[in-house]
């Protein structure tokens, strides 16, 4: 599978020519999506044929069933008109009008499938698009073997290829890539901590939909494919191109979602005004200075955020969306844990006093290739009273310092390993008193240098600064010889001072001796 993804990426990248990564991304991912829905359509068409023939219905009546749109939509499959099917497009890949055919295919699919209205970009027949390279790209995707990967369906494989391409394009675009992609290990950590098994899940700045994809994978891994529909997905995205990516990404993974009928700014036009979510996962833009701010917005329950930074606007919007027992995991810039300017310190104090902060996690550096700004996780909870056998954690906050975790995959990028993710999430679950099988037998205790459970009074003593390093202390380290570092430093310091004293004594002896020499 890894070979397929890498081979396909390298081949596609060679065809890019002079086109920049942002523009080329729309071409490649649009074609991968088109190939996916066509393959899914063909797969369902074959199933219908088998079902009809097995029921003994004459072949003369077969076409009526094969052309019944409800037979496809009822199984979560988009209807693909004949001129938009990949077999037709691949057969005409070398024609001079392949761009026109692809644009026509995108329009035909949107016309036949209301959920995709306005989603697919018609960009293939524009002036300046190299039709020869475009035809080669169609051939490349046609030739890729999406089958023959064990018991995994072609649709699952295509879904992974799409995710892989999103990650590669995010790296290629640098800072702009952060608008639509959150590193997968960070997403996995959030999902493992929140455990979104069922209910309403929301992301107010959903990018390409990676949080939702990982949440569905979590449910499937722990409860099976039959439970993937236990989550109702809601999201919003302000960027048009990114919103299109999200719609395609979720469709390719078979995830039904309400991302609204179009893109929109969450602060200016909340597309889910009445939503109360059970889980919220979000990675808002860090330190956003240009945002739509209304001073008397009812969402600012804990204080009006400053006009020059939307960090606490995002947090308060998210808290306003939580249901009675909802939880949220939010990626934020480190400055949000300690900033005091423009009233942010007062907002943070009120968040603590109202007991909506459950956990703070300091992340290691270089997780985000798209920004050098260090990041952290805020975990919010509306109810910390310890129902269903959990510990009563009212008036307490768990601090986790994960800054030394992760492994470098190259000289500029770090990822959290499976062991890192398990350690942080299991520590959080043990603190909560989660009784699931994965947390069974774990008893929480403070670990110097790693985690500490602080009372609100302790946080008040720290002037409501929520940086984990202030609370967890330092680890009791030992040197290679087994001697504790603190004791060793004290011993060596004493020895060094003794040597200084001896050196001073010897210096006096030498000086007196020199003075007695008669030159």
mmCIF file of N, CA and C in Angstrom, residues 136-219:
data_model
loop_
_atom_site.group_PDB
_atom_site.id
_atom_site.type_symbol
_atom_site.label_atom_id
_atom_site.label_comp_id
_atom_site.label_asym_id
_atom_site.label_seq_id
_atom_site.Cartn_x
_atom_site.Cartn_y
_atom_site.Cartn_z
ATOM 1 N N UNK A 136 -2.092 12.455 -19.598
ATOM 2 C CA UNK A 136 -1.144 11.534 -18.972
ATOM 3 C C UNK A 136 -1.516 11.305 -17.504
ATOM 4 N N UNK A 137 -2.018 12.337 -16.851
ATOM 5 C CA UNK A 137 -2.440 12.204 -15.455
ATOM 6 C C UNK A 137 -3.647 11.262 -15.351
ATOM 7 N N UNK A 138 -4.572 11.371 -16.281
ATOM 8 C CA UNK A 138 -5.719 10.462 -16.314
ATOM 9 C C UNK A 138 -5.239 9.029 -16.524
ATOM 10 N N UNK A 139 -4.285 8.837 -17.443
ATOM 11 C CA UNK A 139 -3.723 7.504 -17.679
ATOM 12 C C UNK A 139 -3.066 6.949 -16.425
ATOM 13 N N UNK A 140 -2.326 7.808 -15.724
ATOM 14 C CA UNK A 140 -1.629 7.386 -14.519
ATOM 15 C C UNK A 140 -2.602 6.862 -13.474
ATOM 16 N N UNK A 141 -3.662 7.608 -13.224
ATOM 17 C CA UNK A 141 -4.649 7.198 -12.221
ATOM 18 C C UNK A 141 -5.411 5.963 -12.706
ATOM 19 N N UNK A 142 -5.584 5.847 -14.006
ATOM 20 C CA UNK A 142 -6.262 4.660 -14.562
ATOM 21 C C UNK A 142 -5.430 3.411 -14.347
ATOM 22 N N UNK A 143 -4.111 3.542 -14.498
ATOM 23 C CA UNK A 143 -3.237 2.370 -14.442
ATOM 24 C C UNK A 143 -2.924 1.921 -13.029
ATOM 25 N N UNK A 144 -3.128 2.784 -12.057
ATOM 26 C CA UNK A 144 -2.821 2.420 -10.670
ATOM 27 C C UNK A 144 -3.697 1.257 -10.223
ATOM 28 N N UNK A 145 -3.071 0.286 -9.530
ATOM 29 C CA UNK A 145 -3.813 -0.886 -9.066
ATOM 30 C C UNK A 145 -4.374 -0.598 -7.673
ATOM 31 N N UNK A 146 -5.657 -0.286 -7.631
ATOM 32 C CA UNK A 146 -6.318 -0.010 -6.359
ATOM 33 C C UNK A 146 -6.935 -1.279 -5.769
ATOM 34 N N UNK A 147 -6.782 -2.381 -6.473
ATOM 35 C CA UNK A 147 -7.269 -3.664 -5.971
ATOM 36 C C UNK A 147 -6.070 -4.566 -5.712
ATOM 37 N N UNK A 148 -6.344 -5.727 -5.110
ATOM 38 C CA UNK A 148 -5.267 -6.668 -4.855
ATOM 39 C C UNK A 148 -4.451 -6.343 -3.617
ATOM 40 N N UNK A 149 -5.048 -5.601 -2.674
ATOM 41 C CA UNK A 149 -4.344 -5.253 -1.434
ATOM 42 C C UNK A 149 -5.003 -5.998 -0.269
ATOM 43 N N UNK A 150 -4.869 -7.312 -0.302
ATOM 44 C CA UNK A 150 -5.471 -8.136 0.745
ATOM 45 C C UNK A 150 -6.987 -8.094 0.674
ATOM 46 N N UNK A 151 -7.611 -7.967 1.860
ATOM 47 C CA UNK A 151 -9.072 -7.945 1.909
ATOM 48 C C UNK A 151 -9.614 -6.523 1.866
ATOM 49 N N UNK A 152 -8.787 -5.577 1.504
ATOM 50 C CA UNK A 152 -9.207 -4.180 1.495
ATOM 51 C C UNK A 152 -9.824 -3.846 0.146
ATOM 52 N N UNK A 153 -10.954 -3.143 0.206
ATOM 53 C CA UNK A 153 -11.649 -2.783 -1.027
ATOM 54 C C UNK A 153 -10.911 -1.663 -1.741
ATOM 55 N N UNK A 154 -11.205 -1.518 -3.039
ATOM 56 C CA UNK A 154 -10.604 -0.440 -3.827
ATOM 57 C C UNK A 154 -10.973 0.912 -3.233
ATOM 58 N N UNK A 155 -12.182 1.035 -2.684
ATOM 59 C CA UNK A 155 -12.629 2.296 -2.110
ATOM 60 C C UNK A 155 -11.781 2.663 -0.891
ATOM 61 N N UNK A 156 -11.467 1.670 -0.035
ATOM 62 C CA UNK A 156 -10.629 1.946 1.136
ATOM 63 C C UNK A 156 -9.230 2.389 0.713
ATOM 64 N N UNK A 157 -8.690 1.712 -0.290
ATOM 65 C CA UNK A 157 -7.354 2.051 -0.770
ATOM 66 C C UNK A 157 -7.339 3.459 -1.354
ATOM 67 N N UNK A 158 -8.354 3.781 -2.150
ATOM 68 C CA UNK A 158 -8.445 5.122 -2.722
ATOM 69 C C UNK A 158 -8.551 6.182 -1.633
ATOM 70 N N UNK A 159 -9.268 5.852 -0.567
ATOM 71 C CA UNK A 159 -9.390 6.783 0.545
ATOM 72 C C UNK A 159 -8.037 7.086 1.163
ATOM 73 N N UNK A 160 -7.196 6.059 1.316
ATOM 74 C CA UNK A 160 -5.867 6.273 1.878
ATOM 75 C C UNK A 160 -4.982 7.059 0.920
ATOM 76 N N UNK A 161 -5.131 6.810 -0.374
ATOM 77 C CA UNK A 161 -4.364 7.566 -1.365
ATOM 78 C C UNK A 161 -4.738 9.044 -1.279
ATOM 79 N N UNK A 162 -6.019 9.327 -1.118
ATOM 80 C CA UNK A 162 -6.482 10.704 -1.021
ATOM 81 C C UNK A 162 -5.875 11.386 0.207
ATOM 82 N N UNK A 163 -5.899 10.690 1.355
ATOM 83 C CA UNK A 163 -5.306 11.247 2.578
ATOM 84 C C UNK A 163 -3.813 11.488 2.401
ATOM 85 N N UNK A 164 -3.141 10.535 1.782
ATOM 86 C CA UNK A 164 -1.698 10.647 1.565
ATOM 87 C C UNK A 164 -1.382 11.855 0.692
ATOM 88 N N UNK A 165 -2.175 12.047 -0.357
ATOM 89 C CA UNK A 165 -1.967 13.186 -1.247
ATOM 90 C C UNK A 165 -2.227 14.508 -0.516
ATOM 91 N N UNK A 166 -3.240 14.541 0.341
ATOM 92 C CA UNK A 166 -3.491 15.751 1.123
ATOM 93 C C UNK A 166 -2.273 16.119 1.962
ATOM 94 N N UNK A 167 -1.683 15.111 2.607
ATOM 95 C CA UNK A 167 -0.509 15.359 3.434
ATOM 96 C C UNK A 167 0.664 15.855 2.592
ATOM 97 N N UNK A 168 0.898 15.214 1.451
ATOM 98 C CA UNK A 168 2.014 15.604 0.596
ATOM 99 C C UNK A 168 1.823 17.016 0.046
ATOM 100 N N UNK A 169 0.596 17.360 -0.334
ATOM 101 C CA UNK A 169 0.341 18.705 -0.840
ATOM 102 C C UNK A 169 0.500 19.746 0.270
ATOM 103 N N UNK A 170 0.099 19.393 1.487
ATOM 104 C CA UNK A 170 0.266 20.326 2.605
ATOM 105 C C UNK A 170 1.742 20.632 2.821
ATOM 106 N N UNK A 171 2.583 19.617 2.708
ATOM 107 C CA UNK A 171 4.023 19.833 2.855
ATOM 108 C C UNK A 171 4.551 20.684 1.711
ATOM 109 N N UNK A 172 4.082 20.409 0.505
ATOM 110 C CA UNK A 172 4.567 21.146 -0.664
ATOM 111 C C UNK A 172 4.168 22.621 -0.609
ATOM 112 N N UNK A 173 3.013 22.899 -0.037
ATOM 113 C CA UNK A 173 2.529 24.284 0.018
ATOM 114 C C UNK A 173 3.079 25.056 1.207
ATOM 115 N N UNK A 174 3.732 24.365 2.149
ATOM 116 C CA UNK A 174 4.302 25.070 3.292
ATOM 117 C C UNK A 174 3.227 25.660 4.179
ATOM 118 N N UNK A 175 3.376 26.927 4.514
ATOM 119 C CA UNK A 175 2.472 27.585 5.462
ATOM 120 C C UNK A 175 1.032 27.515 5.005
ATOM 121 N N UNK A 176 0.774 27.682 3.705
ATOM 122 C CA UNK A 176 -0.602 27.641 3.205
ATOM 123 C C UNK A 176 -1.225 26.266 3.395
ATOM 124 N N UNK A 177 -0.381 25.235 3.426
ATOM 125 C CA UNK A 177 -0.909 23.885 3.610
ATOM 126 C C UNK A 177 -1.573 23.696 4.953
ATOM 127 N N UNK A 178 -1.185 24.496 5.938
ATOM 128 C CA UNK A 178 -1.795 24.392 7.255
ATOM 129 C C UNK A 178 -3.249 24.796 7.281
ATOM 130 N N UNK A 179 -3.710 25.451 6.212
ATOM 131 C CA UNK A 179 -5.109 25.868 6.150
ATOM 132 C C UNK A 179 -6.043 24.674 5.993
ATOM 133 N N UNK A 180 -5.526 23.584 5.416
ATOM 134 C CA UNK A 180 -6.427 22.454 5.166
ATOM 135 C C UNK A 180 -5.962 21.145 5.788
ATOM 136 N N UNK A 181 -4.792 21.137 6.445
ATOM 137 C CA UNK A 181 -4.268 19.861 6.925
ATOM 138 C C UNK A 181 -3.670 19.996 8.319
ATOM 139 N N UNK A 182 -4.091 19.109 9.224
ATOM 140 C CA UNK A 182 -3.507 18.989 10.561
ATOM 141 C C UNK A 182 -2.714 17.693 10.602
ATOM 142 N N UNK A 183 -1.464 17.700 11.090
ATOM 143 C CA UNK A 183 -0.661 16.468 11.134
ATOM 144 C C UNK A 183 -1.441 15.307 11.734
ATOM 145 N N UNK A 184 -1.351 14.155 11.085
ATOM 146 C CA UNK A 184 -2.189 13.014 11.476
ATOM 147 C C UNK A 184 -1.935 12.555 12.904
ATOM 148 N N UNK A 185 -0.693 12.647 13.390
ATOM 149 C CA UNK A 185 -0.441 12.174 14.750
ATOM 150 C C UNK A 185 -1.103 13.078 15.786
ATOM 151 N N UNK A 186 -1.233 14.370 15.485
ATOM 152 C CA UNK A 186 -1.926 15.290 16.388
ATOM 153 C C UNK A 186 -3.424 14.984 16.391
ATOM 154 N N UNK A 187 -3.970 14.723 15.219
ATOM 155 C CA UNK A 187 -5.392 14.378 15.117
ATOM 156 C C UNK A 187 -5.670 13.093 15.880
ATOM 157 N N UNK A 188 -4.815 12.114 15.710
ATOM 158 C CA UNK A 188 -5.003 10.835 16.399
ATOM 159 C C UNK A 188 -4.975 11.017 17.910
ATOM 160 N N UNK A 189 -4.057 11.862 18.401
ATOM 161 C CA UNK A 189 -3.984 12.101 19.848
ATOM 162 C C UNK A 189 -5.288 12.707 20.359
ATOM 163 N N UNK A 190 -5.812 13.698 19.666
ATOM 164 C CA UNK A 190 -7.078 14.304 20.078
ATOM 165 C C UNK A 190 -8.205 13.276 20.108
ATOM 166 N N UNK A 191 -8.292 12.483 19.060
ATOM 167 C CA UNK A 191 -9.369 11.495 18.966
ATOM 168 C C UNK A 191 -9.238 10.442 20.058
ATOM 169 N N UNK A 192 -8.019 9.973 20.306
ATOM 170 C CA UNK A 192 -7.811 8.967 21.349
ATOM 171 C C UNK A 192 -8.138 9.520 22.732
ATOM 172 N N UNK A 193 -7.887 10.790 22.959
ATOM 173 C CA UNK A 193 -8.210 11.384 24.258
ATOM 174 C C UNK A 193 -9.716 11.543 24.444
ATOM 175 N N UNK A 194 -10.419 11.981 23.388
ATOM 176 C CA UNK A 194 -11.852 12.264 23.523
ATOM 177 C C UNK A 194 -12.726 11.026 23.339
ATOM 178 N N UNK A 195 -12.247 10.025 22.612
ATOM 179 C CA UNK A 195 -13.003 8.789 22.348
ATOM 180 C C UNK A 195 -14.427 9.063 21.864
ATOM 181 N N UNK A 196 -14.570 9.595 20.667
ATOM 182 C CA UNK A 196 -15.913 9.921 20.140
ATOM 183 C C UNK A 196 -16.624 8.697 19.558
ATOM 184 N N UNK A 197 -17.227 7.901 20.424
ATOM 185 C CA UNK A 197 -17.881 6.673 19.980
ATOM 186 C C UNK A 197 -19.216 6.934 19.273
ATOM 187 N N UNK A 198 -20.012 7.839 19.814
ATOM 188 C CA UNK A 198 -21.333 8.067 19.229
ATOM 189 C C UNK A 198 -21.836 9.453 19.634
ATOM 190 N N UNK A 199 -22.733 9.987 18.824
ATOM 191 C CA UNK A 199 -23.295 11.297 19.121
ATOM 192 C C UNK A 199 -22.973 12.306 18.032
ATOM 193 N N UNK A 200 -23.059 13.572 18.365
ATOM 194 C CA UNK A 200 -22.824 14.652 17.408
ATOM 195 C C UNK A 200 -21.389 15.153 17.550
ATOM 196 N N UNK A 201 -20.675 15.190 16.421
ATOM 197 C CA UNK A 201 -19.295 15.655 16.414
ATOM 198 C C UNK A 201 -19.194 16.864 15.495
ATOM 199 N N UNK A 202 -18.416 17.862 15.930
ATOM 200 C CA UNK A 202 -18.411 19.160 15.238
ATOM 201 C C UNK A 202 -16.997 19.698 15.128
ATOM 202 N N UNK A 203 -16.717 20.378 14.017
ATOM 203 C CA UNK A 203 -15.461 21.092 13.825
ATOM 204 C C UNK A 203 -15.792 22.421 13.150
ATOM 205 N N UNK A 204 -15.587 23.549 13.822
ATOM 206 C CA UNK A 204 -15.978 24.850 13.269
ATOM 207 C C UNK A 204 -15.026 25.388 12.211
ATOM 208 N N UNK A 205 -13.891 24.740 12.032
ATOM 209 C CA UNK A 205 -12.898 25.165 11.033
ATOM 210 C C UNK A 205 -12.285 23.883 10.474
ATOM 211 N N UNK A 206 -13.084 23.116 9.752
ATOM 212 C CA UNK A 206 -12.805 21.696 9.515
ATOM 213 C C UNK A 206 -11.727 21.404 8.486
ATOM 214 N N UNK A 207 -11.195 22.418 7.805
ATOM 215 C CA UNK A 207 -10.155 22.141 6.829
ATOM 216 C C UNK A 207 -10.616 21.115 5.818
ATOM 217 N N UNK A 208 -9.800 20.108 5.564
ATOM 218 C CA UNK A 208 -10.175 19.070 4.602
ATOM 219 C C UNK A 208 -10.913 17.910 5.248
ATOM 220 N N UNK A 209 -11.298 18.049 6.524
ATOM 221 C CA UNK A 209 -12.132 17.029 7.174
ATOM 222 C C UNK A 209 -11.368 15.922 7.872
ATOM 223 N N UNK A 210 -10.068 16.119 8.112
ATOM 224 C CA UNK A 210 -9.259 15.057 8.708
ATOM 225 C C UNK A 210 -9.702 14.628 10.087
ATOM 226 N N UNK A 211 -10.226 15.562 10.891
ATOM 227 C CA UNK A 211 -10.705 15.200 12.233
ATOM 228 C C UNK A 211 -11.850 14.194 12.135
ATOM 229 N N UNK A 212 -12.741 14.408 11.182
ATOM 230 C CA UNK A 212 -13.897 13.520 11.032
ATOM 231 C C UNK A 212 -13.467 12.139 10.538
ATOM 232 N N UNK A 213 -12.529 12.118 9.590
ATOM 233 C CA UNK A 213 -12.045 10.845 9.058
ATOM 234 C C UNK A 213 -11.411 10.017 10.173
ATOM 235 N N UNK A 214 -10.584 10.651 11.008
ATOM 236 C CA UNK A 214 -9.924 9.920 12.087
ATOM 237 C C UNK A 214 -10.932 9.458 13.142
ATOM 238 N N UNK A 215 -11.966 10.267 13.402
ATOM 239 C CA UNK A 215 -13.004 9.864 14.358
ATOM 240 C C UNK A 215 -13.741 8.623 13.862
ATOM 241 N N UNK A 216 -14.044 8.590 12.579
ATOM 242 C CA UNK A 216 -14.722 7.415 12.013
ATOM 243 C C UNK A 216 -13.812 6.189 12.081
ATOM 244 N N UNK A 217 -12.520 6.372 11.845
ATOM 245 C CA UNK A 217 -11.583 5.254 11.940
ATOM 246 C C UNK A 217 -11.526 4.737 13.375
ATOM 247 N N UNK A 218 -11.592 5.644 14.341
ATOM 248 C CA UNK A 218 -11.579 5.251 15.749
ATOM 249 C C UNK A 218 -12.786 4.373 16.066
ATOM 250 N N UNK A 219 -13.953 4.809 15.633
ATOM 251 C CA UNK A 219 -15.175 4.034 15.882
ATOM 252 C C UNK A 219 -15.078 2.664 15.222
#
